[in-house]
Structures are given as C-alpha cells and as structure tokens.
C-alpha cells in the first residue's frame, strides 16, 4: 500500500481545526491584549472607549485621506441625508492601515472575537450639520442569529473630530449586547453618549445597540468605522471585489488576512484548492 501524500486527519472532531487547503507562510503580527479591567467593562456594558491610541501625525494623515475620499450625502435615512460616507477605503488610501490593524484593536479582536477575523466593513462617516439621530441598530443585526453570547462581530468607531452631545457623537445603550433577540431600545432605556477626543476609539460588541447622534451644530463630525466579523461569516462589503488583488499584494500582515486572504480550517476561503495568498504571489 502506498503512503498517503499530504495530511491525514484521524478523527472527525479534528477536521474543523486542520488546515487542509495547505498552510501559507505565517507572519508575526504585533497585538496588545486589553487589560482585564477594560475587558470586564466591555463584557458588562458592550463597549469601551480607548483613549488616544494614535500619534497626531498618524491621525492627521488618516484624516486628510478620509476628507479626500468623502462621497455625496446618503441615499436613505440610515446613511443620513446630511451625512457623507465613503466605502472601499482600503482600495483608496494606505493612511488608514495603522488604525485598521492597530495592535490594541487586534488584541481586542483576539480576546473577544476570533484570532483570525475578517474586515466586514470599513467606511468614513461624516455627520453634517442638521443631521437627525440615526435609527438605533446593532451591527450584528443582519445576521439571523442575535443570541447575546454570539461572537459575530466587533466594531470600532475612530473619532477625528471631538465627539460631543451636540455634533452627532455616537450614542448607545449600555448592556444592550446582552438583551434577548428581538428587544430594541425603548423610552425606558437610558442611552449614553460617546464623548471622545480625536484619536480615541469606541470599541463595541456586534450586539450593542447604538446610533449616530443628531448634529445641531454648524460643523460636521468625522469618524472612521472598522467593523470586523468572525471568519466564517459573510462580510458587509465584498472585500475581494472592493480591494483588488494587486492592491492587496503590497499590504502588510494582517491586512490581507483581514480582507479574506486566509483559510478558516479546514477549507473555507480556498481558491481552486489553494490558499488564497498564493494568488498574490507573495
Ligand atoms: O456614525 C456613528 O456614530 C454611528 C454610525 C453607525 O453606527 C452606522 O452607520 O452603522
């Protein structure tokens, strides 16, 4: 009898942890784990605000890039009729890479989502003067399974302007990530406002109910939101189309993996039986 070529998995229970599409060279990525107090707050409230995560120079470069790609105002009241958005950002600028793959965000993802998450959506949101409050929602709401303990998604909103009660700061309902499926915020549920300085990041559970606030000022409020999901879920933006392979080829780890150039064991994400990174020739 000839010896089998390649991997053999002996037990069915090991099948879903074995990488059968062929591993690809692993790279080391810096992550910074959140401290236990921060994690405890996140677990209790569904969100935390991380202060001053980026240097001024990185922030200013990112802000310039975002302002340069802002699109027209929204097409519906969810996007906001007085709010500009821009999508497919990783195809348009490299200035956001340090935020999307910030070591403290990666540490959070690893602690509370998955070691190999996907970037589900990444967009600029510039809430303009006169914008009304957004409809409350949870970012996991489009997945049919909204169990409180589901780890579908984790979102981050980076502030580029000061977030105030008047200019559209994100508001949210503490503990709402633990609510049973079907419960929505009502008048009896007090909301909190994410007051932030430029460079702060609001990190929240995919089940956390939140909304962009009303902007009663004469100035806009700029944010970047990066939303991550578990590697077995469909992403909101079709990243493989939004960011073409020639743009991905030059990206530093873990960005290709975040964009879907990864295998969720044993086969999920393969291309013609191969690890998707082989397509990049890297
Ligand atoms: O802009 C904000 O503060 C929140 C926006 C938001 O949650 C969304 O559009 O999904």
XYZ file of C-alpha atoms and ligand atoms in Angstrom:
292
model
C 0.000 0.000 0.000
C 1.351 3.444 -0.879
C 1.868 6.022 1.856
C -0.657 8.892 1.567
C 0.797 12.160 0.248
C -0.192 15.145 2.354
C -2.173 15.486 5.551
C -4.250 12.793 7.238
C -6.830 13.664 9.867
C -7.702 10.710 12.091
C -10.774 11.963 13.963
C -13.828 13.850 12.706
C -13.541 16.159 15.699
C -10.125 17.327 14.429
C -11.380 18.028 10.915
C -12.504 21.552 11.582
C -9.264 22.700 13.086
C -6.976 21.202 10.445
C -5.853 23.428 7.588
C -6.382 21.095 4.651
C -6.001 23.704 1.917
C -2.264 23.904 2.603
C -0.773 26.344 5.018
C 0.852 29.542 3.885
C 3.914 31.148 5.414
C 2.908 32.602 8.761
C 3.879 36.098 9.728
C 4.207 37.693 13.110
C 1.774 40.492 13.825
C 2.001 42.722 16.866
C -1.042 42.578 19.110
C -1.551 44.209 22.502
C -4.010 42.400 24.742
C -6.526 44.568 26.616
C -6.125 44.655 30.389
C -8.655 42.672 32.462
C -10.462 45.804 33.735
C -11.069 47.023 30.178
C -12.329 43.611 29.132
C -14.629 43.463 32.168
C -16.161 46.822 31.198
C -16.631 45.663 27.611
C -18.289 42.458 28.825
C -20.601 44.372 31.171
C -21.544 47.378 29.016
C -20.891 46.086 25.489
C -18.470 48.929 24.756
C -15.357 50.735 25.927
C -13.628 53.923 24.830
C -9.884 53.584 24.286
C -8.216 56.974 24.665
C -5.542 58.480 22.425
C -4.495 55.351 20.562
C -2.634 57.007 17.699
C 0.042 59.641 17.305
C -1.026 63.037 15.981
C 0.874 62.531 12.727
C -0.877 59.212 12.014
C -4.228 60.755 12.864
C -3.711 63.795 10.672
C -2.595 61.680 7.724
C -5.662 59.455 8.133
C -7.951 62.462 8.479
C -6.595 64.080 5.289
C -7.128 60.819 3.432
C -10.691 60.459 4.717
C -11.632 64.028 3.849
C -10.206 63.425 0.377
C -12.500 60.468 -0.366
C -15.772 61.533 1.262
C -18.668 60.864 -1.055
C -22.026 62.528 -1.562
C -24.598 62.624 1.230
C -26.584 59.482 1.987
C -29.257 57.818 -0.137
C -31.528 56.904 2.797
C -32.127 57.911 6.406
C -29.818 55.163 7.699
C -26.838 56.537 5.779
C -28.164 60.002 6.637
C -29.425 62.609 4.180
C -26.925 65.121 5.630
C -24.127 62.617 6.139
C -21.293 61.787 3.766
C -19.940 58.250 3.626
C -17.088 56.596 1.750
C -16.608 52.846 1.337
C -13.912 50.531 -0.107
C -11.325 52.593 1.748
C -8.504 50.070 1.547
C -8.539 50.468 -2.223
C -8.247 54.244 -1.916
C -5.596 55.026 0.683
C -2.852 53.458 2.803
C -3.241 56.068 5.537
C -5.844 54.025 7.449
C -3.853 50.783 7.639
C -2.344 51.635 11.070
C -5.828 52.117 12.506
C -7.498 49.101 10.948
C -4.691 46.833 12.160
C -3.845 48.756 15.336
C -2.173 46.358 17.813
C -4.667 47.248 20.562
C -7.625 46.634 18.268
C -6.111 43.343 17.123
C -5.640 42.400 20.780
C -9.296 43.150 21.435
C -10.388 41.138 18.433
C -8.326 38.193 19.569
C -9.724 38.425 23.109
C -13.384 38.852 22.190
C -13.990 37.820 18.581
C -11.559 35.457 16.895
C -7.825 35.185 16.278
C -8.420 35.489 12.514
C -11.253 37.952 11.988
C -12.405 39.449 8.702
C -12.884 43.116 7.998
C -16.608 43.258 7.319
C -16.918 46.968 6.567
C -14.650 49.972 6.682
C -16.121 53.374 5.987
C -15.892 57.065 6.664
C -18.927 58.717 8.250
C -19.096 62.494 8.244
C -22.279 63.587 10.016
C -23.169 67.007 8.667
C -25.000 69.958 10.239
C -28.736 69.322 10.504
C -28.453 65.530 10.527
C -31.060 63.806 12.696
C -30.437 60.853 15.014
C -29.827 57.598 13.208
C -32.141 54.632 13.779
C -30.785 52.532 16.645
C -29.280 49.259 15.461
C -26.773 46.566 16.359
C -24.121 45.848 13.733
C -24.816 42.089 14.045
C -28.482 42.763 13.288
C -28.216 41.490 9.728
C -27.121 38.044 10.924
C -30.207 35.940 11.707
C -28.717 34.669 14.971
C -28.641 37.516 17.521
C -28.018 35.458 20.689
C -26.479 37.629 23.422
C -23.473 35.310 23.641
C -22.911 35.193 19.860
C -19.490 36.411 18.802
C -20.355 37.534 15.310
C -18.832 40.954 15.182
C -16.870 43.694 16.901
C -16.897 47.291 15.687
C -14.670 50.288 16.195
C -15.520 53.955 15.649
C -12.475 56.219 15.470
C -13.080 59.911 16.215
C -11.426 62.541 14.001
C -13.365 65.472 15.439
C -14.240 65.903 19.080
C -17.420 63.893 19.621
C -19.947 65.971 21.583
C -23.611 65.677 22.537
C -24.378 68.401 20.005
C -22.432 67.311 16.919
C -23.621 63.740 16.410
C -21.446 61.702 18.786
C -22.413 58.036 18.686
C -24.870 57.114 21.414
C -25.559 53.619 22.705
C -27.396 51.517 25.264
C -25.111 50.015 27.925
C -25.690 46.298 28.392
C -27.810 46.023 25.232
C -25.455 43.362 23.811
C -26.944 41.079 26.491
C -30.559 41.746 25.592
C -32.581 38.842 24.223
C -33.138 38.689 20.470
C -35.937 40.997 19.355
C -35.585 43.573 22.155
C -34.986 47.110 20.937
C -34.191 50.268 22.907
C -37.308 51.981 24.223
C -38.027 55.216 26.142
C -37.309 53.390 29.429
C -33.733 52.575 28.325
C -31.258 55.383 29.032
C -28.643 55.914 26.339
C -25.098 57.156 26.892
C -23.144 59.410 24.532
C -19.613 58.516 23.447
C -17.847 61.772 24.221
C -14.444 61.402 22.564
C -11.388 63.359 21.507
C -9.815 62.986 18.087
C -7.754 59.790 18.120
C -9.996 57.969 20.616
C -11.702 54.742 19.605
C -15.091 53.400 20.651
C -14.873 49.594 20.635
C -18.129 47.674 20.859
C -19.727 44.256 20.643
C -21.690 43.458 17.472
C -24.826 43.076 19.569
C -24.513 46.543 21.137
C -27.392 48.836 20.179
C -26.146 52.254 19.086
C -26.803 55.095 16.633
C -25.143 58.137 15.176
C -26.398 61.192 17.057
C -28.207 64.309 15.930
C -25.945 67.141 14.752
C -27.336 70.503 15.843
C -24.061 72.373 15.256
C -22.859 74.143 12.142
C -19.885 71.779 11.723
C -19.565 68.173 10.624
C -18.362 65.228 12.755
C -15.907 62.883 11.041
C -15.381 59.237 12.007
C -13.902 56.077 10.565
C -15.657 52.856 11.413
C -13.998 49.475 11.002
C -16.306 46.530 11.595
C -14.878 43.038 11.981
C -16.616 39.667 11.897
C -15.815 36.049 12.636
C -14.061 34.325 9.710
C -16.992 32.061 8.846
C -19.437 34.906 8.191
C -20.181 36.906 5.067
C -18.771 40.424 5.178
C -20.907 43.518 4.538
C -18.538 44.880 1.915
C -17.449 42.263 -0.637
C -13.808 42.958 0.156
C -12.349 40.667 -2.520
C -14.063 42.877 -5.113
C -13.758 46.183 -3.277
C -9.986 45.842 -2.892
C -8.421 44.251 -5.985
C -5.669 41.612 -5.595
C -2.953 43.928 -6.952
C -3.728 46.379 -4.136
C -3.724 43.580 -1.527
C -0.372 42.172 -2.696
C 1.558 45.090 -1.208
C -0.219 45.160 2.150
C 1.462 44.336 5.443
C 0.079 41.480 7.557
C -2.527 41.099 8.911
C -4.339 43.243 6.307
C -4.501 40.526 3.587
C -5.907 38.119 6.161
C -8.467 40.715 7.308
C -9.508 41.114 3.670
C -10.178 37.387 3.309
C -6.788 36.064 2.206
C -6.903 33.415 4.899
C -8.214 29.896 5.410
C -10.740 29.184 8.102
C -9.952 25.489 8.715
C -10.292 23.190 7.056
C -11.128 24.722 3.627
C -13.165 27.891 3.942
C -11.735 30.587 1.702
C -9.674 28.402 -0.632
C -9.256 29.290 -4.310
C -9.142 26.325 -6.667
C -7.991 24.220 -3.723
C -5.185 26.590 -2.753
C -4.524 29.087 -0.002
C -5.778 32.440 -1.362
C -2.476 34.195 -0.621
C -0.865 32.141 -3.378
C -2.878 34.267 -5.783
C -0.990 37.313 -4.595
C 2.394 35.777 -5.444
C 3.734 36.863 -2.057
O -21.616 57.500 12.948
C -21.897 56.965 14.017
O -21.663 57.471 15.103
C -22.550 55.597 14.021
C -22.916 55.123 12.656
C -23.323 53.704 12.619
O -23.435 53.038 13.606
C -23.600 53.066 11.325
O -23.842 53.758 10.336
O -23.630 51.797 11.291
